[in-house]
Coordinates of C-alpha atoms and ligand atoms in Angstrom, one line a residue:
X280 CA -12.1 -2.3 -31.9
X281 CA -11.1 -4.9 -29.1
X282 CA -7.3 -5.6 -29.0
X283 CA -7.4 -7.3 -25.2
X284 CA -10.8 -8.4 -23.6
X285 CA -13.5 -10.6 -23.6
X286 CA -14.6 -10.9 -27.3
X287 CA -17.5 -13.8 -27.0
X288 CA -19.9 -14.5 -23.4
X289 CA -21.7 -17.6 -23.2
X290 CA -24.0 -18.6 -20.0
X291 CA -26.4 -21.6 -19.7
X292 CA -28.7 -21.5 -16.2
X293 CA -27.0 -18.6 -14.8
X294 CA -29.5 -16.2 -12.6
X295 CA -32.1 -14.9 -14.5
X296 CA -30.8 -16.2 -17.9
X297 CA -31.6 -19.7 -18.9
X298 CA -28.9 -19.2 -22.0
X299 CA -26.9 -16.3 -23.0
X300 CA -24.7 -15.6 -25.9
X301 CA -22.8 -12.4 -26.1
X302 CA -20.7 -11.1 -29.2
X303 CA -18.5 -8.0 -28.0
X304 CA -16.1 -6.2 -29.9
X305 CA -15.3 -2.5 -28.1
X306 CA -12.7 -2.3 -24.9
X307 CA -16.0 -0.2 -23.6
X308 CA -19.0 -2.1 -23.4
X309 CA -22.4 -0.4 -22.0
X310 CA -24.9 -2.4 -20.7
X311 CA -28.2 -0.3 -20.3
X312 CA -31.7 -1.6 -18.6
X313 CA -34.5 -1.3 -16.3
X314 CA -33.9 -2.2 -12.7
X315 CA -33.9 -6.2 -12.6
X316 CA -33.6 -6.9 -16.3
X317 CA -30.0 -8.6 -15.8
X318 CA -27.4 -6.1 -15.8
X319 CA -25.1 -6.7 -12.5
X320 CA -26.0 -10.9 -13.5
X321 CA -23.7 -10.1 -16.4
X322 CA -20.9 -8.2 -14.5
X323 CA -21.5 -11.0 -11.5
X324 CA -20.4 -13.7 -14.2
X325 CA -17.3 -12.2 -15.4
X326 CA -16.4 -11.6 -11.8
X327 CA -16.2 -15.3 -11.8
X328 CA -13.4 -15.7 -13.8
X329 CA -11.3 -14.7 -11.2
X330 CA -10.0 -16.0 -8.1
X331 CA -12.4 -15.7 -5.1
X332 CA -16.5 -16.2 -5.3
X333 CA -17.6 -12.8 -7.4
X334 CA -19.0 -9.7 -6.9
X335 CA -21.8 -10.6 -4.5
X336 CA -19.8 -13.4 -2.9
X337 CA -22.8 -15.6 -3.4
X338 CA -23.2 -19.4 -2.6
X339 CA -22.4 -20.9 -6.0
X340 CA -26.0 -22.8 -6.3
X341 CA -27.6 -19.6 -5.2
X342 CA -26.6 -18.3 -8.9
X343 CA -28.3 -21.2 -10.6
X344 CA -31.7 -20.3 -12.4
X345 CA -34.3 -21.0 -9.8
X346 CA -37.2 -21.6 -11.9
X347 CA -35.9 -24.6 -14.4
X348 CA -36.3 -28.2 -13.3
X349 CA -34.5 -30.6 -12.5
X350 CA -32.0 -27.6 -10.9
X351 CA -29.4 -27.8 -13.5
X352 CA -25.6 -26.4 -12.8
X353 CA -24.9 -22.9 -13.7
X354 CA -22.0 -22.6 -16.6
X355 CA -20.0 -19.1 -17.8
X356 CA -17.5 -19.3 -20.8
X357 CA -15.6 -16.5 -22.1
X358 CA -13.5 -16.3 -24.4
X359 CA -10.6 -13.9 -24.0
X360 CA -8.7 -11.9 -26.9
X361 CA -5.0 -10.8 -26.4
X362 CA -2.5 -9.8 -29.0
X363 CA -4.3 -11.9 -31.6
X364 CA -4.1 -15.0 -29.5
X365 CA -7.3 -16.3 -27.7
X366 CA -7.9 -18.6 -24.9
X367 CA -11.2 -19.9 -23.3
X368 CA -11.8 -19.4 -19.8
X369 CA -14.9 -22.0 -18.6
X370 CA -16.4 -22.1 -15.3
X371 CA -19.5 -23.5 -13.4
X372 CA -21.0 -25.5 -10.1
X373 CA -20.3 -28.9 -9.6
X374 CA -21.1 -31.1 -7.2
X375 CA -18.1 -33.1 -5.4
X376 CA -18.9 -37.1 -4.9
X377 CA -19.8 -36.0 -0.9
X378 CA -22.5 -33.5 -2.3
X379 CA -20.7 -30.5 -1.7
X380 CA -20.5 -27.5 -3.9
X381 CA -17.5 -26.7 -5.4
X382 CA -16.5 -24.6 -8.6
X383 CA -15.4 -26.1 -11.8
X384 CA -12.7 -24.7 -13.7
X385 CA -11.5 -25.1 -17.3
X386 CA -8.8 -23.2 -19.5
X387 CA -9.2 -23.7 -23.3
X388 CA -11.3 -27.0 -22.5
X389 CA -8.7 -28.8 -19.9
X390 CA -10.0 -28.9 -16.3
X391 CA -7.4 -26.7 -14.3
X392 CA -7.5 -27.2 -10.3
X393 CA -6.5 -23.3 -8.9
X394 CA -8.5 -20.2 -9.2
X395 CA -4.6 -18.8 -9.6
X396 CA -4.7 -20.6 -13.1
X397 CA -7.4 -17.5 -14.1
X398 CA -5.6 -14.8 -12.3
X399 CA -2.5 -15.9 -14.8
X400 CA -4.5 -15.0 -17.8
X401 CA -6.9 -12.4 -16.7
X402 CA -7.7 -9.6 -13.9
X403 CA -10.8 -8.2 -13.2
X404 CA -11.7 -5.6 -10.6
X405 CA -15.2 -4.0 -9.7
X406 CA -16.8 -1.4 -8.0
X407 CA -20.2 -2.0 -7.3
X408 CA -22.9 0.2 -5.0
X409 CA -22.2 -2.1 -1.7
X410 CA -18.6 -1.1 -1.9
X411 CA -20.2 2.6 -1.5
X412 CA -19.6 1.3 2.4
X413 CA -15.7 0.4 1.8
X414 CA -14.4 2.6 4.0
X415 CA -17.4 2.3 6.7
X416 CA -17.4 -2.1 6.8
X417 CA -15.1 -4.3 8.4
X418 CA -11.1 -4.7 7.2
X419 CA -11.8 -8.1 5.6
X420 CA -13.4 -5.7 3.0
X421 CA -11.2 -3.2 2.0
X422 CA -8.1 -6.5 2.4
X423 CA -10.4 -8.3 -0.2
X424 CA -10.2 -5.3 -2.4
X425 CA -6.3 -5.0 -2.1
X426 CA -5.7 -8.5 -2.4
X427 CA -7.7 -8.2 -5.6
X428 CA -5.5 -5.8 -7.0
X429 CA -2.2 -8.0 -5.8
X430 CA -3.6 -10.6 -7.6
X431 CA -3.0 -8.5 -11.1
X432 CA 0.5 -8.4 -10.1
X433 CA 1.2 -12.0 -8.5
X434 CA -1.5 -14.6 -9.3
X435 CA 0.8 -17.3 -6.8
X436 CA -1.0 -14.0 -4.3
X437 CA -4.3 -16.1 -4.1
X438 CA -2.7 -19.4 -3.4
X439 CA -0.5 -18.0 -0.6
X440 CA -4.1 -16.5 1.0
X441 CA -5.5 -19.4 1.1
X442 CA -2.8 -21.5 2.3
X443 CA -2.5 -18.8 5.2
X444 CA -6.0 -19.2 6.1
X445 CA -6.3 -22.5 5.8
X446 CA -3.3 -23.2 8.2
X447 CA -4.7 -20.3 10.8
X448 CA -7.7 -22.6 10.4
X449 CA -5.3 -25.6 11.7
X450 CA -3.2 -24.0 14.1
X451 CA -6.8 -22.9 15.5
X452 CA -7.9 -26.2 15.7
X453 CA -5.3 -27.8 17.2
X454 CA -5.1 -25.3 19.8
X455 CA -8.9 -25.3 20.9
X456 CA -9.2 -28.9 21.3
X457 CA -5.9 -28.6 23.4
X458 CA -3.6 -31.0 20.9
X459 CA -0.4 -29.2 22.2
X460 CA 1.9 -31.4 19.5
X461 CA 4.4 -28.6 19.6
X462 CA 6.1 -30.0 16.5
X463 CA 2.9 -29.8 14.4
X464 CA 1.9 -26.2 16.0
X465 CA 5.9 -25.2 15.3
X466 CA 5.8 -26.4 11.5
X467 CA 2.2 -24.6 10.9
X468 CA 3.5 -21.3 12.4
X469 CA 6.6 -21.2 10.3
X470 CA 4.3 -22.2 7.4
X471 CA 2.2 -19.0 8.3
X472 CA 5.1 -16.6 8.7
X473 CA 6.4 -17.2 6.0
X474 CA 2.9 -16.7 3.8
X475 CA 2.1 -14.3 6.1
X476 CA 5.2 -11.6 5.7
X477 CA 5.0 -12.7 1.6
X478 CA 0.9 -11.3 1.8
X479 CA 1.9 -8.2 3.7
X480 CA 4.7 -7.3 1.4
X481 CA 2.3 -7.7 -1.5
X482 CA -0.4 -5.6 -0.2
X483 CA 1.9 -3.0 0.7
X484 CA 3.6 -2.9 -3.0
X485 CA 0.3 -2.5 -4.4
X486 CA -0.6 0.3 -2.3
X487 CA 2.6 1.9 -2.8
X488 CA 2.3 1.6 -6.8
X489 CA -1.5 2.8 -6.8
X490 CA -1.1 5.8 -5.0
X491 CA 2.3 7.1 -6.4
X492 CA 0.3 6.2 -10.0
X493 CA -3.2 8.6 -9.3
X494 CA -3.9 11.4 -11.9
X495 CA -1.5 14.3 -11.3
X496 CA -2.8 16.8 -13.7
X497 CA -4.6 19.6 -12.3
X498 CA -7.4 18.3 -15.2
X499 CA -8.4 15.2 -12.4
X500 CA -11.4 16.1 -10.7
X501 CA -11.2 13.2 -8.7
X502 CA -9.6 13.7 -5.0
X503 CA -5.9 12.8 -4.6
X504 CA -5.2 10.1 -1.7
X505 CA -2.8 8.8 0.3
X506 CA -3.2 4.9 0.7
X507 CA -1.3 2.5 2.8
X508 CA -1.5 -0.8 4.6
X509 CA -1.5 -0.1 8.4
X510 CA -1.0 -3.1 11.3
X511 CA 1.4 -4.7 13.1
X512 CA 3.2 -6.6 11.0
X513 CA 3.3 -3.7 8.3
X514 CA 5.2 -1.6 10.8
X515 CA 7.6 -4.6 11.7
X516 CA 7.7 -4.5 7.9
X517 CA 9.0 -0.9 7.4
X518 CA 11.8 -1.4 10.0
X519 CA 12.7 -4.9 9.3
X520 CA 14.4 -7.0 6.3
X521 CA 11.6 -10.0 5.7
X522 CA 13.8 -12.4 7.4
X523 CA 13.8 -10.5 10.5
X524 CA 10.0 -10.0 10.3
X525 CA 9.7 -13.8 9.6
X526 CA 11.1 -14.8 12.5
X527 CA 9.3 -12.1 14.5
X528 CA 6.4 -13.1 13.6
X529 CA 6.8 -16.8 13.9
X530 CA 7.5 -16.0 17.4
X531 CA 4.9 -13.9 18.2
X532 CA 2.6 -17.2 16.9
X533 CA 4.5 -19.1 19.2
X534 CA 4.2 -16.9 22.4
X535 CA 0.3 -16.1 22.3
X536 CA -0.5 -19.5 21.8
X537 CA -2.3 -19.8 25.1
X538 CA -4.2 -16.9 24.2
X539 CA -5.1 -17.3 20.9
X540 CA -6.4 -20.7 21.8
X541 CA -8.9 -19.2 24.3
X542 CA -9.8 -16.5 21.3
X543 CA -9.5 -18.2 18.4
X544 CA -7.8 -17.1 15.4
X545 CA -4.3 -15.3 16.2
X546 CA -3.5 -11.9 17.4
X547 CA -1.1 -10.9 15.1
X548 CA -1.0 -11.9 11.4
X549 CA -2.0 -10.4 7.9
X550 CA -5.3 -11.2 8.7
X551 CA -5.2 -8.2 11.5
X552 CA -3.8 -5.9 8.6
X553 CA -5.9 -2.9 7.1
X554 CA -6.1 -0.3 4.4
X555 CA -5.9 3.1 5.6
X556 CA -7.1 6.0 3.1
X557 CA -6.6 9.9 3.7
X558 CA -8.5 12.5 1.6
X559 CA -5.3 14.6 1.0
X560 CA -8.2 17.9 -0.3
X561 CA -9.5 17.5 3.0
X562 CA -6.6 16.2 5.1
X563 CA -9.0 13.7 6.2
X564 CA -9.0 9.9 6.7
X565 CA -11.8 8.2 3.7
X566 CA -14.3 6.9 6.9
X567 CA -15.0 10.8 7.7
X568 CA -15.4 12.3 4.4
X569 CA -19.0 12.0 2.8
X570 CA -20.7 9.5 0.8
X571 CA -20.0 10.9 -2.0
X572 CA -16.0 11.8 -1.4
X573 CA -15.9 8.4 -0.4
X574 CA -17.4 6.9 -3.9
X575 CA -14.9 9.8 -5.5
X576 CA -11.9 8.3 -3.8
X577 CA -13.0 4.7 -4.4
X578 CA -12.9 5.6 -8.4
X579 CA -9.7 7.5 -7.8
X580 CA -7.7 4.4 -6.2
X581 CA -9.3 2.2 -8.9
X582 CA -8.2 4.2 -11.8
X583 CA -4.8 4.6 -10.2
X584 CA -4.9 0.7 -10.3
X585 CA -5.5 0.3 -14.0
X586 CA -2.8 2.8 -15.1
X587 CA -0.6 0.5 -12.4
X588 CA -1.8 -2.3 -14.4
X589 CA -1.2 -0.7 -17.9
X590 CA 2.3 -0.1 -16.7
X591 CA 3.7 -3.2 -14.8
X592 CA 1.4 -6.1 -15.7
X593 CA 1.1 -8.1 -18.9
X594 CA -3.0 -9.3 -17.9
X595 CA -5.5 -8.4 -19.7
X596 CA -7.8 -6.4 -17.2
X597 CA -11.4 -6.1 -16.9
X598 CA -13.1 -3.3 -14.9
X599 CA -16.5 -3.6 -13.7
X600 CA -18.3 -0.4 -12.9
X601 CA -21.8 -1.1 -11.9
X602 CA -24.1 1.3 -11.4
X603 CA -21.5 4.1 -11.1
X604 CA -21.7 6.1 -14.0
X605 CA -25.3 7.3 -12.7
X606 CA -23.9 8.4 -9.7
X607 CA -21.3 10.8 -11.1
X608 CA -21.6 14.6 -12.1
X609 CA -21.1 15.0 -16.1
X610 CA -17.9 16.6 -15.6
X611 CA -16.5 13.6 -13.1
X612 CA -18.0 11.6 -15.6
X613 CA -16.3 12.8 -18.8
X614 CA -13.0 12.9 -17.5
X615 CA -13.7 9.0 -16.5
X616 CA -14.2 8.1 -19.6
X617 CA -11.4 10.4 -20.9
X618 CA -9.0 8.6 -19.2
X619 CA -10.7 5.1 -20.3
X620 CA -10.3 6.2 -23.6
X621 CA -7.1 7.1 -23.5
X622 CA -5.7 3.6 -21.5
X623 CA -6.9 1.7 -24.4
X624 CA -5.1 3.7 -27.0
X625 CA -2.3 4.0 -25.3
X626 CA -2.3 -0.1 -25.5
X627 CA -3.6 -0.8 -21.9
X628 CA -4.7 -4.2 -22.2
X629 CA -8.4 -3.1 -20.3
X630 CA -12.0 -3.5 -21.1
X631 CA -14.5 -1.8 -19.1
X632 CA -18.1 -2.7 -18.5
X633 CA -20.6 -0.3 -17.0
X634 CA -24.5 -0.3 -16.1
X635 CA -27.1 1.7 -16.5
X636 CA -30.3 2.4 -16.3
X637 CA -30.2 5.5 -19.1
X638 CA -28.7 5.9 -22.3
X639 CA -28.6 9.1 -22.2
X640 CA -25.9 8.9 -19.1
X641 CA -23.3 7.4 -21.4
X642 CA -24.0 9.4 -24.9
X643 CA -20.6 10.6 -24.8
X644 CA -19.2 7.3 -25.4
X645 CA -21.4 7.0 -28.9
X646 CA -18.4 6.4 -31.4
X647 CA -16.3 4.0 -28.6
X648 CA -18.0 2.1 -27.1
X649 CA -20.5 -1.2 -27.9
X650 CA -24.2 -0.7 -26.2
X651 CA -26.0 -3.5 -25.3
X652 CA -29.5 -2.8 -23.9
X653 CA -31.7 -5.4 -22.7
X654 CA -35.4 -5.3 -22.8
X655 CA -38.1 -8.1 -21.3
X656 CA -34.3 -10.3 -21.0
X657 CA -34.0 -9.4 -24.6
X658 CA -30.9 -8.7 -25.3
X659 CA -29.9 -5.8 -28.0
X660 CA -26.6 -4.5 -29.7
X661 CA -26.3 -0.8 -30.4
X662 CA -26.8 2.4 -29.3
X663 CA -30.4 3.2 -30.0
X664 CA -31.7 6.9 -30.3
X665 CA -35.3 6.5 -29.2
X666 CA -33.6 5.1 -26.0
X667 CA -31.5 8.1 -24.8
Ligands
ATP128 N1 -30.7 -17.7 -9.1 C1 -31.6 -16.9 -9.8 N2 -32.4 -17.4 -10.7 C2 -33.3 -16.6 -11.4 N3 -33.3 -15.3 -11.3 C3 -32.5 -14.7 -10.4 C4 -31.5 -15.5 -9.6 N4 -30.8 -14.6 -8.8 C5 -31.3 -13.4 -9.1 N5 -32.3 -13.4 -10.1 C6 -33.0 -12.3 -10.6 O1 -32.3 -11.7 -11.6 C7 -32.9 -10.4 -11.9 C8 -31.9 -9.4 -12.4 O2 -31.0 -9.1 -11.4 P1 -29.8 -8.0 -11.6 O3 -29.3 -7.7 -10.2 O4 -28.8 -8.4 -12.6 O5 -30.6 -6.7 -12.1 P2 -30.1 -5.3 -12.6 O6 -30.4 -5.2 -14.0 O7 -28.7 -5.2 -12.2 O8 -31.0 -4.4 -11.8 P3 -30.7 -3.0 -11.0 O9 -30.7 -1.9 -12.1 O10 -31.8 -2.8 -10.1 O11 -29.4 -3.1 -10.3 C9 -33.6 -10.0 -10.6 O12 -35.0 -9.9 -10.8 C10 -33.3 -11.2 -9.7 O13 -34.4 -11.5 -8.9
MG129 MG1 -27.8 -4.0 -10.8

């Protein structure tokens, strides 16, 4: 039965599906079908009603069905079930007045202007096989994977972000074409401290909170980590009251100006900031362990999440696992869906998706969860025994 989650799924000229319509009714929802039927398209559109551009990060026309004419814009409705109460989340392309591509917004049919508008209703988080790399790519990675999570806690987290960037953008500006107005620079930089010390103390809190919440019984046979947020302005952070590291910070804009203007960017800033992960089995940090200790420790900080989540956060939560169940040994596996299990009854307000290519991977789930197997972009409810 679904207490909290998405309980109906419509699209209209959203990648391969010209129209979708999608009853659900479990917290554990199974999507099973051969490679390129549709199954991470699904997961991709309910990634979209969140803050940010999805779980491919895609151009927003790039999602449109290619193959209908005249190109029409792509649309994804939900509608979301909590405590008996249900609100519809709508979203799709649009094209602003200048021909630019923008994403259109509406909450229980009323146009709403900020992603942070979703993030108040709803929190979704994903793992999906590029994020096998987390701990190998760039820091704007693993950031956008924290920041994810701080969203769950503090939707106003996305709006601060953006603000930051978007004056880093101007301070930038200003700086390269030599426009010295030391007013304007002063007013941006206090701007960006202040935004700036806010972001790093709500990355930090979430770190803290995931990885004092992992699976302490000896049962878990997931690794046990140590997580934190490592960079400059986290270690001013740890010593300082955010006042202090407000003012040091807006100083430290103010003194590299000459050399962030010949860089670009800044030198210090949130934007620096990066999430370090140790293996605590192995006493090792997540980049060196192996592929698959790193995919372990990537479920591990995501389940430590949700039972965050379950605890401090009122949001209803979806979790997008795609293409991870395959991956797992049956004993990593059953405990996973253990654990699911046991959120939900314990009233965690979480619906999972997950994809697969065989039935037979997520048998155990038979009396929990709702299967939905797609064939030819056919799209089927139930478990099936002839597909196992
Ligand atoms: N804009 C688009 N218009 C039409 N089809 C598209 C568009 N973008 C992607 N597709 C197609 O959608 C199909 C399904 O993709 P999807 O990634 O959802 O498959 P999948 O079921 O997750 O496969 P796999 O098991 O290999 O991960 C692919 O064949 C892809 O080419
Ligand atoms: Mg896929």
């Amino acid at each position: 039965m679904l207490t909290a989650g998405i309980s109906s799924l419509q699209f209209s000229a959203f990648r391969n599906y010209a129209q979708l319509q999608l009853e659900l009714r479990a917290s554990l929802i199974v999507i099973i079908g051969d490679n390129g039927v549709g199954k991470t398209n699904i997961l991709e559109a309910l990634s979209l009603l969140s803050p940010g551009k999805g779980l491919r990060s895609s151009k927003l026309s790039q999602m449109t069905t290619f193959d209908i004419t005249p190109l029409p814009c792509w649309t994804v409705a939900a509608n979301l079930k909590e405590d008996g109460f249900d609100t519809i989340l709508g979203t799709g392309l649009e094209y602003t007045s200048s021909g630019s591509e923008k994403r259109r917004l509406k909450i229980n049919g009323n146009i709403v202007r900020s992603q942070a508008d979703f993030a108040e209703h709803l929190n979704v988080i994903w793992i999906v096989p590029a994020m096998a790399r987390l701990f190998q790519e760039s820091g704007s990675i693993r950031r956008k994977f924290v920041d994810r999570m701080a969203y769950a806690f503090d939707p106003t987290h996305t709006n601060r972000l953006h603000r930051y960037e978007h004056y880093l953008r101007e301070r930038s500006t200003l700086l390269r074409e030599g426009r010295g107005d030391s007013t304007w620079l002063a007013s941006l930089e206090k701007n960006l401290a202040e935004d700036g010390i806010a972001i790093v103390h709500a990355r930090a809190e979430v770190v803290r909170n995931v990885t004092e919440h992992q699976p302490t019984d000896s049962a878990s046979p997931f690794p046990r980590f140590f997580a934190q947020m490592r960079g400059e302005v986290e270690e001013w952070c740890r010593h300082m009251t955010a006042v202090a590291a407000e003012e040091k910070l807006r100083l430290a804009f103010a003194n590299n100006r000459t050399q962030d203007a010949h860089t670009g960017g800044s030198v210090f800033g949130p934007h620096r900031s990066d999430l370090f992960v140790k293996h605590l089995g192995k006493q090792i940090p997540a980049e060196l362990c192996s592929t698959g200790e790193q995919k372990m420790l990537l479920i591990a900080l995501t389940l430590a999440f949700t039972k965050v989540q379950m605890e401090q956060s009122n949001r209803v939560t979806l979790l997008l696992l795609d293409d991870v169940i395959a991956h797992l040994d049956s004993h990593y596996r059953h405990y996973l869906f253990q654990e699911l299990c046991q959120m939900v009854e314990k009233g965690a307000k979480l619906q999972t998706w997950m994809t697969g290519t065989s039935l037979s991977d997520f048998v155990y789930l038979k009396q929990s969860a709702q299967y939905i197997r797609i064939k030819n972009t056919t799209l089927y409810d139930g478990y099936d025994d002839n597909d196992s």
